[in-house]
PDB file of C-alpha atoms in Angstrom:
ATOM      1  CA  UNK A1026      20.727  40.611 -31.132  1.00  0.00           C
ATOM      2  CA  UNK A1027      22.910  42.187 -28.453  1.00  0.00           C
ATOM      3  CA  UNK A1028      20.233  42.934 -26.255  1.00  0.00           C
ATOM      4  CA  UNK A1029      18.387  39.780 -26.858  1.00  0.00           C
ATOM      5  CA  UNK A1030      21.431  37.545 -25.691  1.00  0.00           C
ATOM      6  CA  UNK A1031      21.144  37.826 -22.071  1.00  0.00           C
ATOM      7  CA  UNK A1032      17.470  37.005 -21.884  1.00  0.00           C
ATOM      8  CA  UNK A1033      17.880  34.060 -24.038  1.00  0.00           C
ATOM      9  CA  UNK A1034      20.735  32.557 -21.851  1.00  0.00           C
ATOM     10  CA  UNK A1035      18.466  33.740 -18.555  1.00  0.00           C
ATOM     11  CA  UNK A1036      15.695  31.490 -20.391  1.00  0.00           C
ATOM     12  CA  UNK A1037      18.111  28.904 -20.959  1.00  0.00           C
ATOM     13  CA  UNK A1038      19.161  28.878 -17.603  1.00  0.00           C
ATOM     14  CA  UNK A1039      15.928  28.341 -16.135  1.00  0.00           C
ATOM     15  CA  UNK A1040      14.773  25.552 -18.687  1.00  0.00           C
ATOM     16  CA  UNK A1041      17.896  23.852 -17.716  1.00  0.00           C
ATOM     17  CA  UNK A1042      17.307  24.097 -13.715  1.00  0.00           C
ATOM     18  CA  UNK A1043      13.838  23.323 -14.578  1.00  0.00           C
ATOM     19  CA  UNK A1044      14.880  20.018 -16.054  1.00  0.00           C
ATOM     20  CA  UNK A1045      17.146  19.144 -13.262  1.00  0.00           C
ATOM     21  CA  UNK A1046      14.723  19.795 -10.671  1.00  0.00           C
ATOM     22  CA  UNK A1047      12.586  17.705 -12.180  1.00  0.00           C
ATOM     23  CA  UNK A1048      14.899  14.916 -13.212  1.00  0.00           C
ATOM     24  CA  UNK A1049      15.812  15.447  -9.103  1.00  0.00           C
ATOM     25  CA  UNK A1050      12.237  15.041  -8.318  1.00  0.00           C
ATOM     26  CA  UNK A1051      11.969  12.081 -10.703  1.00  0.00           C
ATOM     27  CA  UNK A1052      14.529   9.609  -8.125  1.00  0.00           C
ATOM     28  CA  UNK A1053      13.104  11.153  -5.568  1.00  0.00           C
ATOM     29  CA  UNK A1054       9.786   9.479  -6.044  1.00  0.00           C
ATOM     30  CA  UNK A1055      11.605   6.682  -7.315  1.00  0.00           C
ATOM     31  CA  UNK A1056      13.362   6.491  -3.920  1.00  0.00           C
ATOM     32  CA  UNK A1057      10.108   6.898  -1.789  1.00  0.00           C
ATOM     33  CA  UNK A1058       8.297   4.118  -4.251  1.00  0.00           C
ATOM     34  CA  UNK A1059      10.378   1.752  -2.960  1.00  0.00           C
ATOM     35  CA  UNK A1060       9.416   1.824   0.657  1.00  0.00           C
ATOM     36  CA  UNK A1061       5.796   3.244  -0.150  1.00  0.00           C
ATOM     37  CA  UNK A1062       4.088  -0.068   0.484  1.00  0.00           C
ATOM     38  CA  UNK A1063       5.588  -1.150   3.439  1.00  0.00           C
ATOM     39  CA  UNK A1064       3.314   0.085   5.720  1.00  0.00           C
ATOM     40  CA  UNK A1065       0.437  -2.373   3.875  1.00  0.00           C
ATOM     41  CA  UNK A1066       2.823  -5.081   4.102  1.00  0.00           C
ATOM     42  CA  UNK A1067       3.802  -4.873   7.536  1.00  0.00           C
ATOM     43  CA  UNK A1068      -0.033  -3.843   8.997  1.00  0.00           C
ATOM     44  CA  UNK A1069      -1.294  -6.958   6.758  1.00  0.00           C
ATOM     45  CA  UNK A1070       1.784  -9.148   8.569  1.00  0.00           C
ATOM     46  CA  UNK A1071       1.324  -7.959  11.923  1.00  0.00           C
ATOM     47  CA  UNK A1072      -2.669  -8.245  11.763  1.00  0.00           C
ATOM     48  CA  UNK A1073      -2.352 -12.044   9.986  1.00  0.00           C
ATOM     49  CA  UNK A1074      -5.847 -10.583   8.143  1.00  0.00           C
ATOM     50  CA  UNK A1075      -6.492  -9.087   4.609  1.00  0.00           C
ATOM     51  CA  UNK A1076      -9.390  -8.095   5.863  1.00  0.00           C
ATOM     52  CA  UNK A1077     -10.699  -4.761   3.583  1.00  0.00           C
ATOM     53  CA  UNK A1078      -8.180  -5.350   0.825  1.00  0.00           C
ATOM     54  CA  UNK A1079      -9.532  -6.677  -2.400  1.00  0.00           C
ATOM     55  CA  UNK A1080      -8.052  -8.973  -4.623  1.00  0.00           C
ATOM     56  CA  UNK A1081      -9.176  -7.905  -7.629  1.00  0.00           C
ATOM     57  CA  UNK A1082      -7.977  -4.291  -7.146  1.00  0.00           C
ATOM     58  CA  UNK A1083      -4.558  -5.459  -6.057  1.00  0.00           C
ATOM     59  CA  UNK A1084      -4.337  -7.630  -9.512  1.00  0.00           C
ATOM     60  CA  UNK A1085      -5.394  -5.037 -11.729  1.00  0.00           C
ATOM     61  CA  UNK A1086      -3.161  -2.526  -9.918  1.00  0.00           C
ATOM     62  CA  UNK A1087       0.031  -5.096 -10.518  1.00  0.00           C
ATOM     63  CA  UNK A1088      -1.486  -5.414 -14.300  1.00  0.00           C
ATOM     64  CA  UNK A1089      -0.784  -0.999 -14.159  1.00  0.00           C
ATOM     65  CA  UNK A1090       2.248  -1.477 -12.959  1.00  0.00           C
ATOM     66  CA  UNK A1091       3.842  -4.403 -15.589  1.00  0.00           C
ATOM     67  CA  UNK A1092       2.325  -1.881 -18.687  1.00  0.00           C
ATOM     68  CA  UNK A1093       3.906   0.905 -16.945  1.00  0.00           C
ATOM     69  CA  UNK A1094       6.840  -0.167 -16.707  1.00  0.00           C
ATOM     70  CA  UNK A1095       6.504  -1.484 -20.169  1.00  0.00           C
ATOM     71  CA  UNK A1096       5.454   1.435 -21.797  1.00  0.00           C
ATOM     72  CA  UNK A1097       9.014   3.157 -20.286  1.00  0.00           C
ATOM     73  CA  UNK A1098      11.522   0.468 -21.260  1.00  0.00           C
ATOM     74  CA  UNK A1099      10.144   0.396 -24.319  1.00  0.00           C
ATOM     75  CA  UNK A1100      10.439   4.301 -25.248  1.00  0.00           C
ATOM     76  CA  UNK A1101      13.911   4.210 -24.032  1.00  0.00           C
ATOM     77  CA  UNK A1102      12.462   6.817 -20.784  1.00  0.00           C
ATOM     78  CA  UNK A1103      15.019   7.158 -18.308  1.00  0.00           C
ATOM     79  CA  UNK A1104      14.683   5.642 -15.117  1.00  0.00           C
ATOM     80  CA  UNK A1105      13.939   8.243 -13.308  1.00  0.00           C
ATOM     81  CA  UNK A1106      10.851   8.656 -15.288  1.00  0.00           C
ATOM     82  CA  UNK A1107       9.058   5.150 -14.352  1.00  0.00           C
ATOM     83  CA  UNK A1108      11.275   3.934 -12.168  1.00  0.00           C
ATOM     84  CA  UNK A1109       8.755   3.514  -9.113  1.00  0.00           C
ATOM     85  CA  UNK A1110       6.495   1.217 -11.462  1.00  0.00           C
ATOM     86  CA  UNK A1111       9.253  -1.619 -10.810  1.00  0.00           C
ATOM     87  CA  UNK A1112       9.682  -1.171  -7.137  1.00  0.00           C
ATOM     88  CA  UNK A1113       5.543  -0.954  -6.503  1.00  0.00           C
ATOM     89  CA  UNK A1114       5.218  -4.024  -8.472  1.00  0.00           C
ATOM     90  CA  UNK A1115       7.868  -5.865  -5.852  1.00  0.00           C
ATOM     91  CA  UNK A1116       5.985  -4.828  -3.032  1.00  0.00           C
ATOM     92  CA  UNK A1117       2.359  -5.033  -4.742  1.00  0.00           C
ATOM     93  CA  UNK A1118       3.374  -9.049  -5.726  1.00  0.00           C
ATOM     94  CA  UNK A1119       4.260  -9.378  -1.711  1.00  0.00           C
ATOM     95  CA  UNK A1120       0.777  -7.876  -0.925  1.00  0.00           C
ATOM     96  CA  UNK A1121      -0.869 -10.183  -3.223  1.00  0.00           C
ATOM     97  CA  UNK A1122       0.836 -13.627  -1.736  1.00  0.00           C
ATOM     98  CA  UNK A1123      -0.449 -12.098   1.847  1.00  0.00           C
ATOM     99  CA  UNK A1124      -4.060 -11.897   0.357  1.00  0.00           C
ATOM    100  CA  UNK A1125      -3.839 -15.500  -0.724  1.00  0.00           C
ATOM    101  CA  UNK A1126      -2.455 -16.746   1.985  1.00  0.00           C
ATOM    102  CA  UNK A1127      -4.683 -15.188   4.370  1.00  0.00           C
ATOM    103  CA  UNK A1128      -7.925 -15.232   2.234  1.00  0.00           C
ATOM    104  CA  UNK A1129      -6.906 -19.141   1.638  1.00  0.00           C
ATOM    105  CA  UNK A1130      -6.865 -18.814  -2.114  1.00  0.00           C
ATOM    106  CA  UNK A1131      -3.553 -20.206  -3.662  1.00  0.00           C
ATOM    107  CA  UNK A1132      -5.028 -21.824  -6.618  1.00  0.00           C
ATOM    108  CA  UNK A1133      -6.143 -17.844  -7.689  1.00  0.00           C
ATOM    109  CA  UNK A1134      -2.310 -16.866  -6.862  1.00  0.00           C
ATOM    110  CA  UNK A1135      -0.964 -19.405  -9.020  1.00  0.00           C
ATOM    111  CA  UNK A1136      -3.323 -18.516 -12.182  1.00  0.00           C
ATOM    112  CA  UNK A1137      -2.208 -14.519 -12.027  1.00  0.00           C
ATOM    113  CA  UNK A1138       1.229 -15.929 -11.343  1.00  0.00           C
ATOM    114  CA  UNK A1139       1.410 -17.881 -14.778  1.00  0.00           C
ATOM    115  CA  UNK A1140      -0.155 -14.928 -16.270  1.00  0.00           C
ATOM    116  CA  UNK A1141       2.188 -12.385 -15.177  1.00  0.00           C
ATOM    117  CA  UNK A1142       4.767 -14.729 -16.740  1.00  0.00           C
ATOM    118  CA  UNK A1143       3.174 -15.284 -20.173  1.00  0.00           C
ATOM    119  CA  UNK A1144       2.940 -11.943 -20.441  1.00  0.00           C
ATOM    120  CA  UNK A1145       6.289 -10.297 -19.528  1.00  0.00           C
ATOM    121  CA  UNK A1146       8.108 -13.542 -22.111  1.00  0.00           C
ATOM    122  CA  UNK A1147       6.438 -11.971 -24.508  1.00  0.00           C
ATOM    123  CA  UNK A1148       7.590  -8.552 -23.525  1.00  0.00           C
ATOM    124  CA  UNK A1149      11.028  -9.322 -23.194  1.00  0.00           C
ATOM    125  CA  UNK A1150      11.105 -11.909 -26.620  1.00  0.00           C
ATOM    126  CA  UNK A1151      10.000  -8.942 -28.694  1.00  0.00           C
ATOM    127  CA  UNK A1152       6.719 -10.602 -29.442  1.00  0.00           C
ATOM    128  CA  UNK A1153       4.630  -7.455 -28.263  1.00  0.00           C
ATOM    129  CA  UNK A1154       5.616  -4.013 -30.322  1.00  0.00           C
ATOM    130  CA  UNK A1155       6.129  -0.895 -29.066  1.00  0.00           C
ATOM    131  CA  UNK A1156       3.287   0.501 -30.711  1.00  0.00           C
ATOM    132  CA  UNK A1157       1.229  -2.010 -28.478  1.00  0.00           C
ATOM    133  CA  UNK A1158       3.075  -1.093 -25.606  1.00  0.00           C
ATOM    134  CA  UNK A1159       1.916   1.942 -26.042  1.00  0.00           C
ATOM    135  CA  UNK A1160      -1.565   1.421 -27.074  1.00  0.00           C
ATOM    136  CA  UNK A1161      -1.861  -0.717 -23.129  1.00  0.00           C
ATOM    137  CA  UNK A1162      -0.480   2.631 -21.701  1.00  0.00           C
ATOM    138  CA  UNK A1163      -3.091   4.768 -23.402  1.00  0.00           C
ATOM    139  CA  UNK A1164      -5.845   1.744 -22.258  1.00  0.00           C
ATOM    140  CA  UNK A1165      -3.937   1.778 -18.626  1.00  0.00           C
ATOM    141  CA  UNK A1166      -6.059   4.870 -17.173  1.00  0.00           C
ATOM    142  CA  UNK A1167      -9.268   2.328 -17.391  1.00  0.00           C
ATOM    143  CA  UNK A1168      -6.826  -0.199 -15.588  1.00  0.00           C
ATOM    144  CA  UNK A1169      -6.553   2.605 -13.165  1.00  0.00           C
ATOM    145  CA  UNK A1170     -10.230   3.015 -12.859  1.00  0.00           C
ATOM    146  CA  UNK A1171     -11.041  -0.721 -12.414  1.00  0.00           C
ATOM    147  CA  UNK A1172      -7.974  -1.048  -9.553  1.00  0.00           C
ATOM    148  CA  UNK A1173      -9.245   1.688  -7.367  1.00  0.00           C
ATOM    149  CA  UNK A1174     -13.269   1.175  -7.763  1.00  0.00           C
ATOM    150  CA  UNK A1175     -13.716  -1.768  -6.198  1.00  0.00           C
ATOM    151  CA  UNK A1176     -11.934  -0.813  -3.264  1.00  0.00           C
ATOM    152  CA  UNK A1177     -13.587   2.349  -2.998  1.00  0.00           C
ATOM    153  CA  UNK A1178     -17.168   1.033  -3.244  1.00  0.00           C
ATOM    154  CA  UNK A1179     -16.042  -1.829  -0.811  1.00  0.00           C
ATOM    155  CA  UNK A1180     -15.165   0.679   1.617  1.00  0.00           C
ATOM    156  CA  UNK A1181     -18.627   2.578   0.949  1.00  0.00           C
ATOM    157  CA  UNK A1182     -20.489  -0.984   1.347  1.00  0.00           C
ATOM    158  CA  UNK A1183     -18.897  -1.600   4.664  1.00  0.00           C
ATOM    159  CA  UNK A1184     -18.443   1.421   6.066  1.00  0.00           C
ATOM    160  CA  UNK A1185     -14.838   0.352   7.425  1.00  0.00           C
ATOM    161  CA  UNK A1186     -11.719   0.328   5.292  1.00  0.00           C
ATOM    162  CA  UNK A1187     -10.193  -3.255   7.568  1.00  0.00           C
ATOM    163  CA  UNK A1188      -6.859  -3.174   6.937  1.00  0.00           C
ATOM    164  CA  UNK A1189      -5.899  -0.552   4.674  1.00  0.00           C
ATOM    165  CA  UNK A1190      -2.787   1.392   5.531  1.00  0.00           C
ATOM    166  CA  UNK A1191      -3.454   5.472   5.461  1.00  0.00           C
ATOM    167  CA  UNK A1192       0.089   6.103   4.977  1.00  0.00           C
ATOM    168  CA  UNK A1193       0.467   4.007   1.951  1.00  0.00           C
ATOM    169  CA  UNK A1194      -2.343   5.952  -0.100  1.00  0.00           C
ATOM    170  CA  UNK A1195      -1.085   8.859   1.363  1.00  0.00           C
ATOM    171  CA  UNK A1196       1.760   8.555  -0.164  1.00  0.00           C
ATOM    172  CA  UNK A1197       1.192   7.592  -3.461  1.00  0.00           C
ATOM    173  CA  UNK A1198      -1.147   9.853  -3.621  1.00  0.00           C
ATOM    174  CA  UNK A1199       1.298  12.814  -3.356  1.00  0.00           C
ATOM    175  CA  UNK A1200       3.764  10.591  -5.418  1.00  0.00           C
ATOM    176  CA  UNK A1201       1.082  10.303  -8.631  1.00  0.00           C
ATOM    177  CA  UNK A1202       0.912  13.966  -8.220  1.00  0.00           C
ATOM    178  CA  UNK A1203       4.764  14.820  -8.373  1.00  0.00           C
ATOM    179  CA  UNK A1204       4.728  12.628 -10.868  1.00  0.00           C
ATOM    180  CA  UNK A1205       2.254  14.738 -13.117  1.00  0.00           C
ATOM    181  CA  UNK A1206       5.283  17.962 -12.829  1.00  0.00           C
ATOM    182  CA  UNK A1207       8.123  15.429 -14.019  1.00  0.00           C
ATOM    183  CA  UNK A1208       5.984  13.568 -16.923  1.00  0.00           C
ATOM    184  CA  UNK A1209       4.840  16.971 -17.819  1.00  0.00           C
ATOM    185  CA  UNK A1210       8.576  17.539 -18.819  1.00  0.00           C
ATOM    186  CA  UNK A1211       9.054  14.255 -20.687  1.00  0.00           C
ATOM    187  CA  UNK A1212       7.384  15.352 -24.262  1.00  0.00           C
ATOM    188  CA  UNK A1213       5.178  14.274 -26.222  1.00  0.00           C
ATOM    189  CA  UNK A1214       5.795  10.258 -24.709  1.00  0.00           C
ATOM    190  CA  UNK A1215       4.999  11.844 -21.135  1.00  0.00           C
ATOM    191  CA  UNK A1216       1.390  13.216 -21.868  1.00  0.00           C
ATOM    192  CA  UNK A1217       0.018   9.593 -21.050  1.00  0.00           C
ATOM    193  CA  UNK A1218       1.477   9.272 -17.901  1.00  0.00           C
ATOM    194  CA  UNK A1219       0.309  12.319 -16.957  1.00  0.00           C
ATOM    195  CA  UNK A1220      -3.133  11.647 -17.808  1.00  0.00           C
ATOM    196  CA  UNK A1221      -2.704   7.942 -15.828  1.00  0.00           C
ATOM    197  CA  UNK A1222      -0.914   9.883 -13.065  1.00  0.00           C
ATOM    198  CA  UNK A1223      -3.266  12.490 -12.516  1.00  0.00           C
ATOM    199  CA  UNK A1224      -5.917   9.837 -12.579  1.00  0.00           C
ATOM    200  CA  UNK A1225      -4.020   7.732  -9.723  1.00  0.00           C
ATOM    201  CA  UNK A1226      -3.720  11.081  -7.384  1.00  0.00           C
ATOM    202  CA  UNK A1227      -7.202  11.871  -7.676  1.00  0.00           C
ATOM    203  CA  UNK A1228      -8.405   7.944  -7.110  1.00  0.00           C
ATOM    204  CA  UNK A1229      -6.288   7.395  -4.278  1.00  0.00           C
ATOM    205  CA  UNK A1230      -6.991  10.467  -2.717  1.00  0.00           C
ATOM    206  CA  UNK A1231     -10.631   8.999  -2.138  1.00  0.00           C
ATOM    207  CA  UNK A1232      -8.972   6.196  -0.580  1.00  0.00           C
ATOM    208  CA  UNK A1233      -7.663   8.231   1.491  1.00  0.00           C
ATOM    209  CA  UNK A1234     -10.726  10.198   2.571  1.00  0.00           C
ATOM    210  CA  UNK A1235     -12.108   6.885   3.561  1.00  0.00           C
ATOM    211  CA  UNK A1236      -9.399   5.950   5.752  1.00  0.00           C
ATOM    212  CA  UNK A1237      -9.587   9.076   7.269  1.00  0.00           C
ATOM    213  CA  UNK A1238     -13.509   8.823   7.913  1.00  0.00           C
ATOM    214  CA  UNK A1239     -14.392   5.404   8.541  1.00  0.00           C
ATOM    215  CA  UNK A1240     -11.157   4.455  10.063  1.00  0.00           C
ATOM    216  CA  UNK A1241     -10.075   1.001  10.506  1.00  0.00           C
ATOM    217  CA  UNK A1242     -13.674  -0.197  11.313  1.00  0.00           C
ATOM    218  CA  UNK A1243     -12.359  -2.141  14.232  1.00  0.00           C
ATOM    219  CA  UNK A1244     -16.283  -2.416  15.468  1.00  0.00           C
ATOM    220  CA  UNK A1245     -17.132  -3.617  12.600  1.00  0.00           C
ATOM    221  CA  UNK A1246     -14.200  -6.539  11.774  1.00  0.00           C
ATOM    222  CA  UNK A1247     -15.124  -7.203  15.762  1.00  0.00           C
ATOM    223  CA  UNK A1248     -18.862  -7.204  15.232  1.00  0.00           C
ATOM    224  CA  UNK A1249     -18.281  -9.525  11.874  1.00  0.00           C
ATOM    225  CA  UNK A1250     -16.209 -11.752  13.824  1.00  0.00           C
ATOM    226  CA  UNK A1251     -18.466 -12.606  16.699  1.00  0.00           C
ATOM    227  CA  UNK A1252     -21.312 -13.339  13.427  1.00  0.00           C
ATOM    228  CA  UNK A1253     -18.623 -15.863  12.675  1.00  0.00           C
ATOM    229  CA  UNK A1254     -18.330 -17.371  15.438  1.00  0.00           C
ATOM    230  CA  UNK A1255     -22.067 -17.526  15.990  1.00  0.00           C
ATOM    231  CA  UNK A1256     -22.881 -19.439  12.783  1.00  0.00           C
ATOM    232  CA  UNK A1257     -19.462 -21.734  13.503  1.00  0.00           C
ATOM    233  CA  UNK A1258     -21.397 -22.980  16.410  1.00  0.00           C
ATOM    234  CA  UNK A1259     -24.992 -23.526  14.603  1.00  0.00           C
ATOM    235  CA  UNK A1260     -26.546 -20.261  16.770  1.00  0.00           C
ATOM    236  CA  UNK A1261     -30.103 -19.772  16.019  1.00  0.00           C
ATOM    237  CA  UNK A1262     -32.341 -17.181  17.572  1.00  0.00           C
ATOM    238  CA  UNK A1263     -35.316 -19.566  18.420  1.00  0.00           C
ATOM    239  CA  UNK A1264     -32.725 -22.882  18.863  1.00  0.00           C
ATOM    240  CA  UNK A1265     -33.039 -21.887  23.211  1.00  0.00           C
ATOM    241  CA  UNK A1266     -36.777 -21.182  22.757  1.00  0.00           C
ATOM    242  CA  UNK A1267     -37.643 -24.558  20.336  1.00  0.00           C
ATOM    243  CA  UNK A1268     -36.153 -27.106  22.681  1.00  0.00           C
ATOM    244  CA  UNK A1269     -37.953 -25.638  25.958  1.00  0.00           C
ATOM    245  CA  UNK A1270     -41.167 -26.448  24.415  1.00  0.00           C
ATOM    246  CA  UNK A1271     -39.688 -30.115  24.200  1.00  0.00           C
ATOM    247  CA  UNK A1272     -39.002 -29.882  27.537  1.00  0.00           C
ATOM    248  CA  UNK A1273     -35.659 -29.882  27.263  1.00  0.00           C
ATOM    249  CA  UNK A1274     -32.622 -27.646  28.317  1.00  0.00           C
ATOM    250  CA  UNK A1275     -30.642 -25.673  25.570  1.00  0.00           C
ATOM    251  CA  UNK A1276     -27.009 -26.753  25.254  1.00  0.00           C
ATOM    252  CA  UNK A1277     -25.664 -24.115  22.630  1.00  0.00           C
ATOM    253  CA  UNK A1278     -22.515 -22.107  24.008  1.00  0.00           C
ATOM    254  CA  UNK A1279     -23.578 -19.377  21.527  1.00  0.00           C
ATOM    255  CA  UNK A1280     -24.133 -15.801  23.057  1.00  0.00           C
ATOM    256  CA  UNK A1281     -27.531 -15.417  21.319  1.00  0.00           C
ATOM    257  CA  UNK A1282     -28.586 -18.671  23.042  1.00  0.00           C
ATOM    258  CA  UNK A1283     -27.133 -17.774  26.429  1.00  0.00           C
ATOM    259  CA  UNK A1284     -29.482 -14.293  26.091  1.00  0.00           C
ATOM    260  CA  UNK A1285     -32.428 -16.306  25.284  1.00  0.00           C
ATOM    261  CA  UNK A1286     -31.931 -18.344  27.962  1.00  0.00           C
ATOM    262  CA  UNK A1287     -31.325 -15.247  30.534  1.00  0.00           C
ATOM    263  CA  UNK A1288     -34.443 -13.568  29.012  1.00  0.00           C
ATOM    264  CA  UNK A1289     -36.191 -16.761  29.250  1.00  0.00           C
ATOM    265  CA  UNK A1290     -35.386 -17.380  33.143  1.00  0.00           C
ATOM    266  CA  UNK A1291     -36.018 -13.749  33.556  1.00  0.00           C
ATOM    267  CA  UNK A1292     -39.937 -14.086  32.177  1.00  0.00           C
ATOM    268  CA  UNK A1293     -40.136 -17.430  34.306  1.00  0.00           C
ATOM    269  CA  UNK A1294     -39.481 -15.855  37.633  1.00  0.00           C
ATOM    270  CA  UNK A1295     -42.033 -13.089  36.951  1.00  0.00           C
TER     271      UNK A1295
END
């Protein structure tokens, strides 16, 4: 037993530094989860488009965030362990009113707005168990699915990623993954975040990939917005070429009309 002590107090030492660095860690992403989004928020401000950024995936991703933060109140976690949940949601719910406002859809805000409500009443009034709670949380990693596809097949579609903010997925990509170490240390209550964290790293780390290869498809959102423009003014590709056989002149300020009319005067002269 002699001889056995000192290991056993070297191996107590080191699970109890293990614990600390990870409780350390823990606030640490906690601390960086509350300016993570910021980036989104102010490139979405400063841009006055949410061009790339789909609604859907922004809802579902506040839906992950109320269960997560949920599933930790509810098992008595300490804060350090889900803390970021709370602080994403914040910033998430600002993202969201930008995407209405800019995408013109209040009436959609309002609905997810009531039913963010509903739901968290009947957190708080005890009308949802824990053993619910926890069965959302096991249910949350398809939440985490359906967030993140849409976006990613959006960006695939378009080839362009609009307004997405590199930083932001950046970081909580490297955020879900320190978060895998510290839920790894929370027991038997940590193994489903770790599954939905490890999940998140790997999902937004695609993101990522296509922010980093398509870019911010400024072409594109240039190319899409002359296409606008073009069907705001009733352009039509034979408009220029119709009304000359009437014998009469074109009056379209479109650009497709103006080329017609410059390849028309161009086949006239020869």
């Amino acid at each position: 037993f002699f001889f056995l002590a000192r290991p056993l107090a070297l191996l107590s030492l080191i699970y109890k530094k293990k614990k600390n660095l990870s409780k350390g860690l823990g606030y640490g992403v906690v601390a960086g989860a509350s300016v993570v989004k910021l980036p989104q928020l102010l490139k979405l401000a400063s841009a006055g488009s949410a061009a790339g950024l789909s609604p859907l995936s922004a809802e579902l991703e506040q839906a992950a965030y109320g269960i997560g933060a949920a599933y930790g109140i509810a098992h008595k976690l300490p804060f350090s362990a889900f803390g970021e949940t709370c602080f994403l949601a914040l910033q998430n719910l600002a993202i969201l009113a930008l995407i209405y406002r800019f995408n013109k859809t209040p009436a959609r805000g309002f609905c997810v707005a009531a039913l963010a409500v509903v739901a968290a009443a009947a957190f708080f009034t005890g009308k949802v168990s824990t053993r619910q709670v926890a069965t959302a949380y096991e249910c949350a990693s398809l939440l985490v699915i359906a967030a993140r596809v849409p976006q990613i097949y959006s960006n695939f579609k378009n080839k362009s990623t609009g307004q997405l903010s590199g930083i932001t997925y950046g970081a909580n990509a490297l955020g879900a993954l320190a978060r895998v170490h510290t839920s790894l240390s929370a027991g038997k209550s940590g193994m489903a975040m770790v599954r939905s964290y490890a999940l998140g790293a790997a999902l937004n780390s695609i993101i990522l990939a296509q922010i980093l290869f398509y870019g911010g498809g400024k072409e594109e959102g240039r190319r899409l917005e002359e296409e606008g423009d073009s069907a705001a003014q009733g352009c039509c590709d034979s408009c220029f070429f119709s009304l000359q056989e009437q014998g009469e002149s074109c009056s379209c300020s479109c650009s497709c009309c103006r080329r017609d009319e410059e390849d028309a005067g161009e086949e006239g002269k020869k």
